[in-house]
PDB file of C-alpha atoms and ligand atoms in Angstrom:
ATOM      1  CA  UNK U 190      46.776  -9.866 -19.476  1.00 47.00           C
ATOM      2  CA  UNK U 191      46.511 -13.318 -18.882  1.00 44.00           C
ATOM      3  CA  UNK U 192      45.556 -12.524 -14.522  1.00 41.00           C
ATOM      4  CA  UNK U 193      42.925 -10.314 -15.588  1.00 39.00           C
ATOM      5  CA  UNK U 194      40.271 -13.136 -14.461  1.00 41.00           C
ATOM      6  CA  UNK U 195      41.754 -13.193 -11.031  1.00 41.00           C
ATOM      7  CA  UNK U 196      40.607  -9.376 -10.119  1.00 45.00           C
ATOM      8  CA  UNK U 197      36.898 -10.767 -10.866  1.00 48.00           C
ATOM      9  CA  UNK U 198      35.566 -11.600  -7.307  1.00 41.00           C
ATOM     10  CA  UNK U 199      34.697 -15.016  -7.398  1.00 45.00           C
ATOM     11  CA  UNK U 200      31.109 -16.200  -5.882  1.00 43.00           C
ATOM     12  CA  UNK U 201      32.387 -17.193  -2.934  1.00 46.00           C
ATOM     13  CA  UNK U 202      33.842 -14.039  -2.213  1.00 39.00           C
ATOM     14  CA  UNK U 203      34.095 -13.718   1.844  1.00 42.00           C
ATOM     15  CA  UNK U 204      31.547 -10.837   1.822  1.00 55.00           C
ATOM     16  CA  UNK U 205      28.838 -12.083  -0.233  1.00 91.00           C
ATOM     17  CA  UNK U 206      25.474 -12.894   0.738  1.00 96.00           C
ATOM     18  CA  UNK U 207      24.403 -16.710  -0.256  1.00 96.00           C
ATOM     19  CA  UNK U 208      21.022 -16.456  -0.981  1.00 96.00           C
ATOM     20  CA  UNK U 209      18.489 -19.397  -1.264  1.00 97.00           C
ATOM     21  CA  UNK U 210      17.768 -20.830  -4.835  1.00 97.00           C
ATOM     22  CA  UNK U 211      14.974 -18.979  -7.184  1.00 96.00           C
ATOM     23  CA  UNK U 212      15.000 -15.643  -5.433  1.00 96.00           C
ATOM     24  CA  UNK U 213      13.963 -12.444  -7.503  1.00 96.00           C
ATOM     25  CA  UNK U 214      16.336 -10.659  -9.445  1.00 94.00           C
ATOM     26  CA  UNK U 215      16.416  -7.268  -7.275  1.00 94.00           C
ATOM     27  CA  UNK U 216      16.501  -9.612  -4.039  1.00 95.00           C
ATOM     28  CA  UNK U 217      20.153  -8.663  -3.919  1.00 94.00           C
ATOM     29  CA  UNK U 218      19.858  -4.831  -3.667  1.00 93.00           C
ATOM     30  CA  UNK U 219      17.616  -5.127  -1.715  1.00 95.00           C
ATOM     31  CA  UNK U 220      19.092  -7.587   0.783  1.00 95.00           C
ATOM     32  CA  UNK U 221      22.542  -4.958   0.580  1.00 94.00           C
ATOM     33  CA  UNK U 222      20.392  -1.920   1.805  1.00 94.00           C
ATOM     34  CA  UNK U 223      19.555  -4.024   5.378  1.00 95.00           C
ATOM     35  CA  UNK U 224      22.829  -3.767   5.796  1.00 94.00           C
ATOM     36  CA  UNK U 225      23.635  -1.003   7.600  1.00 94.00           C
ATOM     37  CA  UNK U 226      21.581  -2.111  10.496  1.00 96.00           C
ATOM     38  CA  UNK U 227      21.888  -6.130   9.719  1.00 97.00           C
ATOM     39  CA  UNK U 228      24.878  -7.957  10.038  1.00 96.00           C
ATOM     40  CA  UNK U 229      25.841 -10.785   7.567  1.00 96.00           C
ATOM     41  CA  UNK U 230      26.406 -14.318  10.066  1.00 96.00           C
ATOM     42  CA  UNK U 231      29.300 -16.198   9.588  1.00 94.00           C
ATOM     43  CA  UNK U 232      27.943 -18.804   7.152  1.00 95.00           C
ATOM     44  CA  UNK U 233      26.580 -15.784   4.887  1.00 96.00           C
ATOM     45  CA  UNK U 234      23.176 -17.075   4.596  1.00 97.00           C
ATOM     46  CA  UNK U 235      21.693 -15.201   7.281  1.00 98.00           C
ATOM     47  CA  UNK U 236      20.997 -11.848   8.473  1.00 97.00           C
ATOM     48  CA  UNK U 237      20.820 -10.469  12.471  1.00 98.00           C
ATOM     49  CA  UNK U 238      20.022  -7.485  14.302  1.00 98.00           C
ATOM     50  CA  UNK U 239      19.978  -6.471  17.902  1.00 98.00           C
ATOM     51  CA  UNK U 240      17.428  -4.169  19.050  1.00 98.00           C
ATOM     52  CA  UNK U 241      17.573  -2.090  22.376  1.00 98.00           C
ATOM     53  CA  UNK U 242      13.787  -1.175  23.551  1.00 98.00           C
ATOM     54  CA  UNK U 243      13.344   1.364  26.551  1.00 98.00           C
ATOM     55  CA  UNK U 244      11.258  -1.158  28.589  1.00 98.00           C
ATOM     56  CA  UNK U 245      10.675  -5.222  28.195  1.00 98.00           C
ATOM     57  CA  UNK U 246       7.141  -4.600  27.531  1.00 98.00           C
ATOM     58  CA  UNK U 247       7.863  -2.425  24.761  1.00 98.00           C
ATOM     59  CA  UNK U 248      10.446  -5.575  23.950  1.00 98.00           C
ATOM     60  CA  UNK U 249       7.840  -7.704  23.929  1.00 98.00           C
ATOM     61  CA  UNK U 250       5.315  -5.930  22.085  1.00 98.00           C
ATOM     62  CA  UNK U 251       7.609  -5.958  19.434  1.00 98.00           C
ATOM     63  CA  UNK U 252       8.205  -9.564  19.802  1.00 98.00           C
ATOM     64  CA  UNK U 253       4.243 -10.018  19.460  1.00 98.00           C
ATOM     65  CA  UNK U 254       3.972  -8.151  16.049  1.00 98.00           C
ATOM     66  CA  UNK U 255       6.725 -10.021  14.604  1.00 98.00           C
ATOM     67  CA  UNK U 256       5.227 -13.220  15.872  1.00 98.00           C
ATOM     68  CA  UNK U 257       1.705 -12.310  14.254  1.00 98.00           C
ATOM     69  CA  UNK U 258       3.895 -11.314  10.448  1.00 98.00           C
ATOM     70  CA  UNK U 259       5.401 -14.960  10.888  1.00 98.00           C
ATOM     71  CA  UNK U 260       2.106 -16.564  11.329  1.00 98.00           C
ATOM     72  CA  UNK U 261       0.782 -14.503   8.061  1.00 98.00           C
ATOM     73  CA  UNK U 262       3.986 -15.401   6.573  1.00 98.00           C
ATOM     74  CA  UNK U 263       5.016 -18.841   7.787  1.00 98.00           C
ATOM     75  CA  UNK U 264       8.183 -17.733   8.185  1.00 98.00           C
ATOM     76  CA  UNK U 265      10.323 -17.904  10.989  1.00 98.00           C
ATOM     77  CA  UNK U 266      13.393 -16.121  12.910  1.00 98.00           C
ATOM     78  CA  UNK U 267      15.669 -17.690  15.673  1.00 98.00           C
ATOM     79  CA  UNK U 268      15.506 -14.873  17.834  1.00 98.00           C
ATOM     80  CA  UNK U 269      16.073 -14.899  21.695  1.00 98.00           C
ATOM     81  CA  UNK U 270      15.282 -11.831  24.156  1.00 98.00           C
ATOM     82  CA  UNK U 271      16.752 -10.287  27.293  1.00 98.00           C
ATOM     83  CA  UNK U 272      14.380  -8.253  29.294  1.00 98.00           C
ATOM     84  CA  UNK U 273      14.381  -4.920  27.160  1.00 98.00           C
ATOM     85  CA  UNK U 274      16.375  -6.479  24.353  1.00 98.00           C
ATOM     86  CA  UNK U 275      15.797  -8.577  21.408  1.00 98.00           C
ATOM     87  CA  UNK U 276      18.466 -10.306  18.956  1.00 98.00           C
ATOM     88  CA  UNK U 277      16.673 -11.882  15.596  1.00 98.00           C
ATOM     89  CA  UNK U 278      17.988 -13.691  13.107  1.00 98.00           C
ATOM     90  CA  UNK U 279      16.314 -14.848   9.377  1.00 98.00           C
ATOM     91  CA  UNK U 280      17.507 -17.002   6.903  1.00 98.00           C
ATOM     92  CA  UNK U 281      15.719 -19.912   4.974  1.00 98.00           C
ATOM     93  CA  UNK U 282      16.152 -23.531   5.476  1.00 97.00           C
ATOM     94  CA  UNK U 283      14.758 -24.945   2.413  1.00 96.00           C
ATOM     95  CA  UNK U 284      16.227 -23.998  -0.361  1.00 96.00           C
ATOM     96  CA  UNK U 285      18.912 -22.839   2.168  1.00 98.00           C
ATOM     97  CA  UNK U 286      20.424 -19.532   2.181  1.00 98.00           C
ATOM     98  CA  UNK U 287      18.880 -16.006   2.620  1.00 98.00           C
ATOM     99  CA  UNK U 288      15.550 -15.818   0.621  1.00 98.00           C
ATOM    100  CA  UNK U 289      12.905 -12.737  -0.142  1.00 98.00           C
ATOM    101  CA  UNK U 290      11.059 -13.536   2.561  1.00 98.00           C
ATOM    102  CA  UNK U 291      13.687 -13.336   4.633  1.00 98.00           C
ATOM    103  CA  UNK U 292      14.773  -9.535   3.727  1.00 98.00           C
ATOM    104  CA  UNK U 293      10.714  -8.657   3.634  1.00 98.00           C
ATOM    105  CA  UNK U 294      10.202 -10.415   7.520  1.00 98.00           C
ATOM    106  CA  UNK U 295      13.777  -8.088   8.286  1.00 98.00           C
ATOM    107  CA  UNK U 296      12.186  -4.939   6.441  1.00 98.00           C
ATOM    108  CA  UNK U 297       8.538  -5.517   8.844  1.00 98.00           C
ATOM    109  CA  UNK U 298      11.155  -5.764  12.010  1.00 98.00           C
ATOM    110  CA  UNK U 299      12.710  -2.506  11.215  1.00 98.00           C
ATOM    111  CA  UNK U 300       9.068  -0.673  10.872  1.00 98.00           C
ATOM    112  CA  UNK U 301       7.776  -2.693  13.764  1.00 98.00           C
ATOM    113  CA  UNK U 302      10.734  -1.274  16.188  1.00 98.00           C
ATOM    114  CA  UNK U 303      10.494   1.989  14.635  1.00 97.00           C
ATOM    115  CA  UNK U 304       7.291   2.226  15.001  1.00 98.00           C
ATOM    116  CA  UNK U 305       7.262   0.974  18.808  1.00 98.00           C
ATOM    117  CA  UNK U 306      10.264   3.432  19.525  1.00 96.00           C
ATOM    118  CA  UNK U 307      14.138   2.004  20.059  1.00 97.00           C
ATOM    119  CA  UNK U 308      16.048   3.258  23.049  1.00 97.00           C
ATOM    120  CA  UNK U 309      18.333   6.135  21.890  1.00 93.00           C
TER     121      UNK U 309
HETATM  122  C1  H2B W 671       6.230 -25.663   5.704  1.00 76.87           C
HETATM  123  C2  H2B W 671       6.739 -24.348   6.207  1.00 76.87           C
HETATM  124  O1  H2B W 671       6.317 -23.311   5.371  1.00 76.87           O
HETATM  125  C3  H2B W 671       8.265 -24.338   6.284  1.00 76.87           C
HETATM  126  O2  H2B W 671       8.712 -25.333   7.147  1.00 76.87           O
HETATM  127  C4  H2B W 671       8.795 -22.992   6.703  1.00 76.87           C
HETATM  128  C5  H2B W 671       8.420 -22.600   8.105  1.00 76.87           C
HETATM  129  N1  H2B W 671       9.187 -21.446   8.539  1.00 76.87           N
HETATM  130  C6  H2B W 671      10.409 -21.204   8.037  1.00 76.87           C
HETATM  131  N2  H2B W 671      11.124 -20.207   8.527  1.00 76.87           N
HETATM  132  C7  H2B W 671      12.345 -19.952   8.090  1.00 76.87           C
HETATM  133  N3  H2B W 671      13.030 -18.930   8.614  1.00 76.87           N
HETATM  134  N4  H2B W 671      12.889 -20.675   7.107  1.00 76.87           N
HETATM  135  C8  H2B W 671      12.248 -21.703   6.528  1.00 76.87           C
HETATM  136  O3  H2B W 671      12.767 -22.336   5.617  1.00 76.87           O
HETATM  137  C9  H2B W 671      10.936 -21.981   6.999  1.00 76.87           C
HETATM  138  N5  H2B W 671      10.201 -22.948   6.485  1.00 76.87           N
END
């Protein structure tokens, strides 16, 4: 019928990721499997997570590692902490939206924190 184009979700659709420019073909299955613990920001090119530690140092070991990956990496999160918790978010400035290295710094988080221990 002449509609049929209309039930084709357009690109813009309000619960797609916009990811950066040049990003590997699987990035997007890969980006859609952080998020059961990742939440999609408003603008849709960036990912955050809280985490809940038992203890700030535990907090802030975490917060170490990561730092050390972003060094590696030179990649960076705008992340902010309160005592035993800490709230991180990734996304890429240049070309802007969420990029590989995004979803691989997110992926390091998760076995950081697991690895550390997360409150229950
Ligand atoms: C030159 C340097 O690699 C760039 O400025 C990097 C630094 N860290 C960064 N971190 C993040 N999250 N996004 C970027 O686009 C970015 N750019």
């Amino acid at each position: 019928m002449a509609t049929s184009t209309a039930h084709v979700a357009p690109s813009h659709a309000r619960d797609e990721i916009i990811f950066s420019a040049g990003q590997p073909s699987h990035l997007p299955e890969r980006a859609l499997n952080l998020l059961s613990n990742w939440h999609l920001s408003a603008s849709r090119k960036a990912i955050t997570r809280h985490y809940t530690f038992t203890s700030f140092s535990k907090a802030w070991k975490f917060m170490s590692a990561v730092a050390d990956e972003c060094k590696l990496r030179q990649h960076h999160p705008s992340w902010s902490n309160l005592y035993n918790k800490v709230t991180i978010e990734w996304t890429t400035h240049k070309p802007e939206g969420l990029s590989i290295k995004d979803v691989e710094m997110a992926e390091f988080c998760d076995r950081c924190a697991d690895e550390i221990g997360l409150k229950v």
